[in-house]
Amino acid sequence: MGFAEWLAAYRRLASRVVHVCSVCGRPMTSSFYRASTGETYCARHAGERPCLCCGMPSDSRLVMEIPLCGRCAATAVRDQAAVKRVLPPIAKRIRALSIRTTTPVRVRLVVRDELRSHHPEGANALGMTISTGTRVLDLMVVRDLPLVQFGSTVAHEVMHAYLAQQGFGVLPPPVAEGLCQLLAYAWLRDQPDPLAAVERRRIAEDPGPVYGDGFRAARAASQRLGVRAMLDHVRRNGAFP
Ligand SMILES: [Zn+2]
Ligand SMILES: [Zn+2]
Ligand SMILES: [Zn+2]
């Protein structure tokens, strides 16, 4: 082998990057999946349910309310004792964003079937607030949400509670849900967890006419006028300025 040939062979070897699956560590297949975290995994995981939080394959051995990968399951809020532990800093941050409920609301963990029983259209909902007039009767969050999704769901539902307590009345769904998504988005902005960025993107890029368009309208109005003035306008007119 001459030097040139040797060099070419050496370069072929040296430049060969071996991509491996970030789930099983085996060599990457020619077609592969990309999770919302940007991680890639191989075609061997076809058919495995994706983790609801990050999009990586979920761990089927876990007994949880929602499909989760092991990494997201590690922060899952599984019972009321866990709520007691993780809620105070979330509630404090929400108050710092000037959203104060007149009476403290209790966050109750529920199974998804309970949300479905209250509202058949809430099949994919992760939380629900029930109010009558200005009285909040119940604030429910699905059991087993990873911390980032738990916090953003609590923020969303606390905004529903705030709107009820402050007498906003019945708002068109894009207005109500848009305001709630705006608070969830604001809470996520301060979270160091990389999954918070994934959640923020999910909110901002949601193509739906209620949550997605509602959020974008709320964000645009709050950037133009400030949150206070926007909320005053919504309270008086039932619509975004
Ligand atoms: Zn794999
Ligand atoms: Zn995950
Ligand atoms: Zn909502």
XYZ file of N, CA and C and ligand atoms in Angstrom:
726
model
N 0.849 -1.196 0.000
C 0.000 0.000 0.000
C 0.887 1.250 0.000
N 0.653 2.117 -0.996
C 1.422 3.365 -1.046
C 0.930 4.336 0.015
N 1.666 5.405 0.165
C 1.302 6.360 1.226
C -0.073 6.992 0.998
N -0.339 7.348 -0.293
C -1.622 7.999 -0.610
C -2.786 7.075 -0.281
N -2.610 5.798 -0.639
C -3.684 4.836 -0.351
C -3.874 4.676 1.152
N -2.714 4.607 1.829
C -2.768 4.445 3.281
C -3.505 5.631 3.923
N -3.159 6.829 3.402
C -3.759 8.043 3.961
C -5.281 8.041 3.743
N -5.681 7.628 2.524
C -7.114 7.598 2.210
C -7.835 6.607 3.134
N -7.210 5.444 3.331
C -7.826 4.430 4.192
C -7.911 4.945 5.629
N -6.823 5.616 6.057
C -6.779 6.149 7.423
C -7.891 7.180 7.615
N -8.043 8.057 6.602
C -9.058 9.108 6.713
C -10.462 8.505 6.774
N -10.659 7.460 5.964
C -11.980 6.810 5.981
C -12.298 6.305 7.391
N -11.298 5.702 7.996
C -11.491 5.188 9.350
C -11.704 6.310 10.353
N -10.807 7.304 10.255
C -10.817 8.376 11.249
C -12.091 9.208 11.179
N -12.652 9.322 9.954
C -13.803 10.213 9.825
C -15.121 9.465 9.993
N -15.008 8.195 10.279
C -16.254 7.439 10.401
C -16.895 7.716 11.766
N -18.001 8.445 11.734
C -18.710 8.758 12.973
C -19.782 7.705 13.165
N -19.787 7.072 14.288
C -20.798 6.055 14.530
C -21.926 6.670 15.351
N -23.093 6.819 14.708
C -24.251 7.322 15.438
C -24.902 6.167 16.173
N -25.214 6.403 17.415
C -25.913 5.356 18.156
C -27.252 5.899 18.653
N -28.158 4.991 18.858
C -29.493 5.322 19.357
C -29.373 5.822 20.796
N -30.055 6.930 21.127
C -29.906 7.450 22.489
C -30.770 6.683 23.484
N -31.541 5.706 23.000
C -32.313 4.882 23.932
C -31.596 3.567 24.216
N -31.256 2.814 23.137
C -30.693 1.472 23.362
C -29.189 1.408 23.092
N -28.616 2.485 22.552
C -27.166 2.511 22.367
C -26.674 1.686 21.189
N -27.585 1.036 20.465
C -27.163 0.264 19.300
C -27.009 1.190 18.096
N -26.290 0.742 17.040
C -26.068 1.623 15.894
C -27.391 2.146 15.330
N -27.371 3.391 14.921
C -28.585 4.031 14.436
C -29.040 3.381 13.137
N -30.350 3.243 12.991
C -30.930 2.700 11.760
C -31.050 3.839 10.741
N -31.205 3.483 9.450
C -31.190 4.528 8.415
C -32.388 5.464 8.559
N -33.533 4.930 8.980
C -34.616 5.859 9.317
C -34.735 5.845 10.840
N -34.994 7.001 11.398
C -35.018 7.089 12.868
C -36.016 8.149 13.310
N -36.216 8.240 14.604
C -37.173 9.194 15.184
C -36.430 10.318 15.898
N -37.068 11.473 15.936
C -36.495 12.581 16.692
C -37.490 12.998 17.782
N -37.059 12.987 19.045
C -37.926 13.403 20.162
C -37.978 14.931 20.212
N -38.913 15.475 21.004
C -39.026 16.935 21.055
C -37.837 17.570 21.775
N -36.999 16.749 22.409
C -35.770 17.268 23.022
C -34.639 17.371 21.994
N -34.882 16.875 20.766
C -33.834 16.871 19.752
C -33.069 15.564 19.712
N -33.236 14.706 20.715
C -32.558 13.410 20.733
C -33.149 12.500 19.651
N -32.301 11.593 19.140
C -32.782 10.687 18.104
C -32.755 9.254 18.630
N -33.682 8.456 18.143
C -33.675 7.038 18.517
C -34.068 6.179 17.325
N -33.671 4.898 17.420
C -33.694 4.030 16.241
C -35.059 3.419 15.958
N -35.168 2.850 14.743
C -36.428 2.267 14.270
C -36.824 1.028 15.060
N -35.877 0.484 15.868
C -36.233 -0.689 16.684
C -37.323 -0.349 17.703
N -37.522 0.949 17.959
C -38.521 1.352 18.964
C -39.869 1.687 18.342
N -40.024 1.337 17.048
C -41.313 1.571 16.386
C -42.390 0.849 17.183
N -43.510 1.498 17.395
C -44.605 0.841 18.116
C -44.571 1.077 19.607
N -43.443 1.555 20.157
C -43.414 1.881 21.590
C -44.099 3.241 21.757
N -44.946 3.361 22.753
C -45.664 4.639 22.941
C -44.680 5.728 23.344
N -44.760 6.909 22.712
C -43.841 7.971 23.100
C -44.175 8.553 24.477
N -43.160 8.976 25.177
C -43.326 9.669 26.457
C -44.118 10.946 26.214
N -45.145 11.181 27.019
C -46.018 12.331 26.811
C -45.280 13.655 27.003
N -44.179 13.606 27.734
C -43.464 14.833 28.074
C -42.393 15.161 27.037
N -41.537 14.181 26.697
C -40.373 14.500 25.864
C -40.390 13.819 24.504
N -41.266 12.840 24.311
C -41.346 12.180 23.011
C -40.393 11.015 22.821
N -39.563 10.718 23.824
C -38.715 9.521 23.754
C -39.611 8.302 24.013
N -39.165 7.080 23.653
C -40.027 5.920 23.924
C -40.313 5.811 25.424
N -41.569 5.499 25.755
C -41.904 5.397 27.177
C -41.452 4.038 27.706
N -41.356 3.958 29.006
C -40.965 2.713 29.672
C -42.244 1.949 30.015
N -42.478 0.835 29.299
C -43.753 0.130 29.463
C -43.844 -0.586 30.814
N -42.730 -0.678 31.530
C -42.783 -1.341 32.843
C -43.359 -0.429 33.914
N -43.382 0.888 33.625
C -43.883 1.835 34.623
C -45.407 1.783 34.672
N -45.957 1.797 35.858
C -47.411 1.854 36.000
C -47.774 3.296 36.348
N -48.162 4.050 35.303
C -48.409 5.475 35.482
C -49.695 5.849 34.739
N -50.250 7.004 35.089
C -51.447 7.500 34.433
C -51.204 7.842 32.966
N -49.975 8.210 32.645
C -49.631 8.627 31.294
C -48.330 7.932 30.902
N -48.114 7.682 29.591
C -46.853 7.050 29.191
C -45.664 7.985 29.420
N -44.647 7.512 30.120
C -43.479 8.331 30.421
C -42.205 7.515 30.220
N -41.135 8.207 29.847
C -39.822 7.561 29.837
C -39.284 7.591 31.271
N -38.250 6.813 31.545
C -37.716 6.748 32.899
C -37.237 8.097 33.402
N -36.641 8.881 32.495
C -36.100 10.180 32.892
C -37.207 11.133 33.351
N -38.292 11.218 32.577
C -39.393 12.104 32.972
C -40.127 11.548 34.192
N -40.228 10.210 34.271
C -40.933 9.594 35.400
C -40.245 9.918 36.725
N -38.932 10.198 36.659
C -38.181 10.466 37.893
C -38.699 11.692 38.630
N -39.326 12.646 37.907
C -39.831 13.848 38.592
C -41.358 13.838 38.699
N -41.994 12.708 38.363
C -43.464 12.662 38.341
C -44.051 12.964 39.718
N -45.104 13.751 39.718
C -45.799 14.109 40.958
C -46.882 13.062 41.175
N -46.601 12.119 42.077
C -47.414 10.909 42.143
C -48.519 10.915 43.187
N -48.376 11.744 44.246
C -49.410 11.728 45.291
C -49.501 13.101 45.963
N -50.492 13.234 46.864
C -50.719 14.546 47.493
C -49.524 14.985 48.342
N -48.786 14.027 48.868
C -47.591 14.393 49.642
C -46.578 15.079 48.725
N -46.465 14.569 47.500
C -45.557 15.197 46.530
C -46.067 16.585 46.139
N -47.383 16.735 46.014
C -47.963 18.055 45.701
C -47.558 19.054 46.780
N -47.691 18.642 48.036
C -47.348 19.500 49.171
C -45.903 19.963 49.093
N -45.043 19.080 48.605
C -43.620 19.374 48.540
C -43.289 20.319 47.387
N -43.879 20.084 46.200
C -43.446 20.844 45.016
C -44.292 22.089 44.738
N -45.500 22.160 45.333
C -46.392 23.271 44.989
C -45.950 24.645 45.501
N -45.427 24.761 46.758
C -45.145 26.114 47.275
C -44.277 26.993 46.355
N -43.145 26.499 45.821
C -42.386 27.384 44.929
C -43.125 27.711 43.626
N -43.960 26.798 43.157
C -44.736 27.069 41.935
C -45.751 28.172 42.223
N -46.463 28.048 43.358
C -47.471 29.040 43.733
C -46.823 30.403 43.971
N -45.629 30.387 44.570
C -44.928 31.643 44.854
C -44.580 32.356 43.541
N -44.109 31.595 42.586
C -43.718 32.163 41.291
C -44.934 32.736 40.562
N -46.069 32.030 40.667
C -47.297 32.500 40.013
C -47.747 33.821 40.653
N -47.641 33.911 42.001
C -47.994 35.172 42.670
C -47.068 36.294 42.238
N -45.802 35.951 42.038
C -44.832 36.961 41.595
C -45.163 37.475 40.198
N -45.891 36.680 39.427
C -46.331 37.123 38.102
C -47.628 37.941 38.209
N -47.977 38.353 39.445
C -49.143 39.196 39.755
C -50.478 38.505 39.552
N -50.488 37.185 39.531
C -51.765 36.476 39.467
C -52.020 35.897 40.857
N -52.872 36.596 41.604
C -53.158 36.180 42.977
C -54.611 35.766 43.084
N -54.831 34.539 43.524
C -56.205 34.097 43.740
C -56.657 34.653 45.086
N -57.957 34.985 45.200
C -58.432 35.612 46.432
C -58.451 34.609 47.579
N -58.815 33.374 47.272
C -58.687 32.331 48.289
C -57.773 31.259 47.717
N -56.932 30.684 48.576
C -56.000 29.685 48.055
C -56.768 28.495 47.480
N -56.275 27.970 46.373
C -56.959 26.822 45.790
C -56.132 25.562 46.032
N -56.830 24.488 46.297
C -56.183 23.224 46.566
C -56.011 22.472 45.241
N -54.816 21.963 44.999
C -54.565 21.171 43.794
C -54.825 19.703 44.123
N -55.796 19.123 43.433
C -56.160 17.736 43.703
C -55.722 16.857 42.534
N -54.923 15.831 42.834
C -54.482 14.900 41.790
C -55.601 13.928 41.463
N -55.816 13.702 40.173
C -56.889 12.786 39.753
C -56.386 11.873 38.632
N -57.105 10.793 38.396
C -56.810 9.945 37.238
C -57.519 10.559 36.025
N -57.042 10.194 34.839
C -57.591 10.822 33.630
C -59.078 10.526 33.463
N -59.494 9.333 33.901
C -60.913 8.979 33.769
C -61.799 9.967 34.511
N -61.298 10.511 35.615
C -62.128 11.465 36.355
C -62.329 12.745 35.541
N -61.280 13.214 34.864
C -61.437 14.395 34.013
C -62.428 14.108 32.887
N -62.309 12.904 32.302
C -63.219 12.529 31.205
C -64.661 12.496 31.694
N -64.863 12.073 32.956
C -66.225 11.970 33.468
C -66.845 13.359 33.644
N -65.994 14.384 33.884
C -66.521 15.752 34.015
C -66.781 16.361 32.656
N -65.958 15.998 31.677
C -66.025 16.660 30.383
C -65.504 15.690 29.324
N -66.429 15.113 28.519
C -65.991 14.110 27.544
C -64.965 14.664 26.560
N -65.027 15.970 26.309
C -64.066 16.543 25.370
C -62.697 16.725 26.006
N -62.636 16.547 27.311
C -61.368 16.720 28.018
C -60.526 15.452 28.006
N -60.706 14.618 26.987
C -60.006 13.336 26.948
C -58.494 13.496 27.036
N -57.974 14.562 26.444
C -56.525 14.752 26.460
C -56.093 15.817 27.459
N -57.055 16.331 28.239
C -56.717 17.396 29.178
C -55.824 16.849 30.292
N -54.942 17.686 30.791
C -54.066 17.306 31.897
C -54.529 17.963 33.197
N -55.498 18.876 33.084
C -56.012 19.526 34.279
C -57.402 20.057 34.019
N -58.095 20.448 35.083
C -59.438 20.995 34.934
C -59.797 21.794 36.174
N -60.481 22.924 35.957
C -60.944 23.745 37.069
C -62.448 23.845 36.974
N -63.121 23.614 38.090
C -64.581 23.715 38.093
C -64.968 24.869 39.003
N -65.763 25.791 38.442
C -66.176 26.945 39.234
C -67.640 27.235 38.977
N -68.235 27.941 39.947
C -69.595 28.424 39.762
C -69.582 29.881 40.193
N -69.984 30.772 39.297
C -69.867 32.197 39.587
C -68.420 32.536 39.895
N -68.188 33.145 41.067
C -66.821 33.499 41.429
C -66.214 32.472 42.390
N -66.908 31.356 42.575
C -66.438 30.350 43.519
C -65.762 29.193 42.786
N -64.523 28.894 43.173
C -63.813 27.763 42.580
C -64.102 26.528 43.410
N -64.692 25.518 42.777
C -65.084 24.319 43.512
C -63.979 23.273 43.528
N -63.237 23.196 42.438
C -62.248 22.118 42.341
C -61.183 22.490 41.316
N -59.932 22.144 41.633
C -58.839 22.328 40.683
C -58.088 20.999 40.615
N -58.216 20.353 39.457
C -57.687 18.990 39.317
C -56.500 18.963 38.353
N -55.521 18.149 38.683
C -54.370 17.941 37.810
C -54.147 16.435 37.720
N -53.850 15.954 36.511
C -53.652 14.516 36.312
C -52.434 14.039 37.103
N -52.616 12.917 37.783
C -51.559 12.275 38.557
C -50.389 11.889 37.656
N -49.186 11.923 38.183
C -47.971 11.417 37.518
C -47.366 12.344 36.467
N -47.784 13.608 36.406
C -47.129 14.516 35.457
C -45.705 14.804 35.931
N -44.729 14.801 35.013
C -43.378 15.236 35.383
C -43.416 16.693 35.870
N -42.486 17.068 36.711
C -42.541 18.365 37.394
C -42.816 19.548 36.468
N -42.147 19.580 35.317
C -42.329 20.720 34.402
C -43.765 20.796 33.882
N -44.328 19.635 33.529
C -45.709 19.640 33.042
C -46.697 19.877 34.176
N -46.360 19.379 35.374
C -47.203 19.632 36.536
C -47.283 21.146 36.779
N -46.128 21.794 36.807
C -46.081 23.239 37.075
C -46.825 24.037 36.019
N -46.636 23.684 34.761
C -47.290 24.475 33.717
C -48.805 24.205 33.725
N -49.208 22.987 34.091
C -50.649 22.684 34.197
C -51.258 23.422 35.389
N -50.534 23.454 36.525
C -51.027 24.197 37.689
C -51.182 25.674 37.327
N -50.189 26.247 36.654
C -50.261 27.661 36.267
C -51.485 27.900 35.383
N -51.693 27.020 34.410
C -52.842 27.142 33.511
C -54.152 27.118 34.307
N -54.282 26.156 35.204
C -55.537 26.010 35.967
C -55.712 27.138 36.980
N -54.609 27.616 37.573
C -54.706 28.738 38.512
C -55.252 29.974 37.787
N -54.900 30.139 36.520
C -55.432 31.277 35.755
C -56.941 31.127 35.573
N -57.422 29.896 35.313
C -58.878 29.685 35.247
C -59.517 30.083 36.577
N -58.887 29.664 37.693
C -59.429 29.983 39.019
C -59.443 31.499 39.234
N -58.369 32.161 38.833
C -58.261 33.613 38.972
C -59.371 34.310 38.173
N -59.560 33.892 36.930
C -60.575 34.512 36.070
C -61.967 34.351 36.681
N -62.223 33.185 37.287
C -63.523 32.964 37.929
C -63.655 33.860 39.152
N -62.648 33.828 40.036
C -62.727 34.600 41.286
C -62.819 36.101 41.032
N -62.165 36.566 39.963
C -62.158 37.991 39.667
C -63.378 38.429 38.859
N -64.301 37.505 38.627
C -65.557 37.861 37.968
C -65.441 38.162 36.489
N -64.578 37.446 35.797
C -64.466 37.633 34.351
C -65.669 37.017 33.622
N -66.426 36.194 34.315
C -67.591 35.576 33.686
C -67.186 34.544 32.647
N -68.148 34.191 31.799
C -67.880 33.169 30.788
C -67.230 33.834 29.569
N -65.972 33.477 29.326
C -65.231 34.064 28.197
C -65.266 33.104 27.005
N -65.143 33.628 25.775
C -64.999 32.717 24.632
C -63.783 31.816 24.864
N -63.869 30.517 24.507
C -62.761 29.587 24.787
C -61.368 30.081 24.354
N -61.202 30.674 23.159
C -59.835 31.099 22.810
C -59.299 32.184 23.756
N -60.194 33.010 24.316
C -59.753 34.066 25.237
C -59.346 33.447 26.571
N -60.222 32.614 27.131
C -59.922 31.987 28.426
C -58.674 31.109 28.319
N -58.660 30.204 27.336
C -57.532 29.272 27.238
C -56.249 30.005 26.848
N -56.363 31.045 26.026
C -55.193 31.827 25.642
C -54.536 32.481 26.849
N -55.369 33.055 27.758
C -54.830 33.679 28.970
C -54.170 32.626 29.861
N -54.795 31.462 29.961
C -54.249 30.397 30.815
C -52.926 29.878 30.245
N -52.858 29.728 28.928
C -51.607 29.290 28.312
C -50.519 30.347 28.498
N -50.918 31.623 28.510
C -49.943 32.700 28.698
C -49.293 32.610 30.080
N -50.086 32.278 31.108
C -49.501 32.146 32.446
C -48.606 30.903 32.522
N -49.053 29.816 31.893
C -48.220 28.602 31.864
C -46.881 28.911 31.187
N -46.949 29.628 30.096
C -45.744 29.991 29.327
C -44.810 30.862 30.183
N -45.412 31.814 30.897
C -44.609 32.710 31.745
C -43.932 31.918 32.865
N -44.654 30.972 33.437
C -44.050 30.152 34.501
C -42.886 29.325 33.939
N -43.074 28.768 32.763
C -42.048 27.915 32.157
C -40.769 28.683 31.832
N -40.927 29.984 31.577
C -39.775 30.791 31.177
C -38.678 30.806 32.235
N -39.057 30.649 33.501
C -38.060 30.722 34.585
C -37.503 29.365 34.970
N -37.948 28.315 34.327
C -37.514 26.988 34.762
C -36.224 26.568 34.057
N -35.232 26.137 34.841
C -33.952 25.764 34.258
C -33.980 24.423 33.508
N -34.954 23.579 33.828
C -35.051 22.257 33.204
C -35.160 22.397 31.678
N -34.321 21.693 30.891
C -34.413 21.800 29.422
C -35.780 21.407 28.877
N -36.516 20.588 29.640
C -37.854 20.211 29.174
C -38.818 21.404 29.199
N -38.490 22.435 29.984
C -39.335 23.626 30.020
C -39.327 24.313 28.659
N -38.180 24.297 27.987
C -38.092 24.898 26.652
C -38.944 24.111 25.657
N -38.975 22.780 25.845
C -39.797 21.923 24.978
C -41.282 22.283 25.173
N -41.679 22.448 26.439
C -43.072 22.793 26.743
C -43.446 24.164 26.194
N -42.518 25.103 26.337
C -42.783 26.455 25.830
C -43.027 26.430 24.325
N -42.178 25.652 23.643
C -42.333 25.546 22.185
C -43.684 24.906 21.845
N -44.047 23.894 22.625
C -45.321 23.217 22.383
C -46.485 24.217 22.485
N -46.425 25.100 23.478
C -47.485 26.097 23.648
C -47.467 27.105 22.498
N -46.288 27.612 22.192
C -46.178 28.685 21.198
C -46.505 28.206 19.788
N -46.213 26.921 19.506
C -46.393 26.420 18.142
C -47.636 25.553 17.992
N -48.462 25.493 19.033
C -49.715 24.733 18.968
C -50.568 25.288 17.814
N -50.882 24.453 16.806
C -51.622 24.969 15.649
C -53.123 25.147 15.910
N -53.612 24.704 17.047
C -55.061 24.710 17.321
C -55.640 26.110 17.426
N -56.939 26.259 17.072
C -57.584 27.574 17.075
C -57.919 28.078 18.482
N -58.040 27.169 19.466
C -58.411 27.602 20.819
C -57.150 27.898 21.639
N -56.360 26.867 21.933
C -55.176 27.035 22.779
C -54.057 27.777 22.037
N -53.816 27.381 20.788
C -52.706 27.968 20.026
C -52.976 29.405 19.627
N -54.056 29.620 18.869
C -54.381 30.982 18.431
C -54.682 31.863 19.640
N -55.358 31.283 20.658
C -55.672 32.043 21.870
C -54.403 32.528 22.554
N -53.411 31.622 22.675
C -52.146 32.011 23.301
C -51.464 33.128 22.512
N -51.394 32.979 21.209
C -50.682 33.986 20.402
C -51.372 35.355 20.480
N -52.726 35.348 20.540
C -53.453 36.616 20.669
C -53.181 37.238 22.040
N -53.165 36.402 23.088
C -52.911 36.903 24.444
C -51.492 37.468 24.548
N -50.546 36.755 23.966
C -49.148 37.213 24.043
C -48.973 38.540 23.305
N -49.577 38.632 22.122
C -49.445 39.872 21.340
C -50.063 41.041 22.099
N -51.257 40.825 22.685
C -51.943 41.905 23.405
C -51.151 42.309 24.642
N -50.588 41.330 25.367
C -49.857 41.672 26.591
C -48.544 42.380 26.249
N -47.953 42.037 25.105
C -46.712 42.730 24.713
C -47.010 44.172 24.307
N -48.186 44.372 23.735
C -48.555 45.708 23.266
C -48.950 46.611 24.432
N -49.746 46.079 25.362
C -50.363 46.929 26.386
C -49.881 46.660 27.799
N -49.221 45.516 28.015
C -48.925 45.078 29.378
C -50.048 44.177 29.855
N -49.708 43.289 30.796
C -50.670 42.269 31.237
C -51.879 42.899 31.931
N -51.629 43.897 32.812
C -52.719 44.530 33.561
C -53.776 45.120 32.641
N -53.314 45.972 31.702
C -54.250 46.653 30.799
C -54.988 45.633 29.934
N -54.278 44.601 29.520
C -54.941 43.570 28.710
C -56.056 42.897 29.516
N -55.728 42.534 30.784
C -56.733 41.859 31.615
C -57.932 42.775 31.882
N -57.670 44.070 32.121
C -58.778 45.015 32.342
C -59.699 45.052 31.128
N -59.078 45.087 29.952
C -59.863 45.125 28.720
C -60.703 43.852 28.568
N -60.074 42.707 28.827
C -60.794 41.431 28.681
C -61.965 41.378 29.673
N -61.725 41.853 30.895
C -62.793 41.811 31.901
C -63.995 42.659 31.448
N -63.727 43.831 30.857
C -64.819 44.722 30.435
C -65.495 44.244 29.152
N -64.694 43.705 28.222
C -65.222 43.436 26.878
C -65.356 41.969 26.510
N -64.781 41.098 27.323
C -64.841 39.673 26.997
C -64.077 39.305 25.753
N -63.139 40.167 25.357
C -62.342 39.901 24.150
C -60.966 40.544 24.320
N -59.998 40.086 23.530
C -58.679 40.716 23.563
C -58.722 42.101 22.933
N -57.932 43.043 23.454
C -57.900 44.373 22.850
C -57.295 44.321 21.445
Zn -32.652 2.129 19.820
Zn -39.752 11.613 28.746
Zn -57.898 25.530 30.257
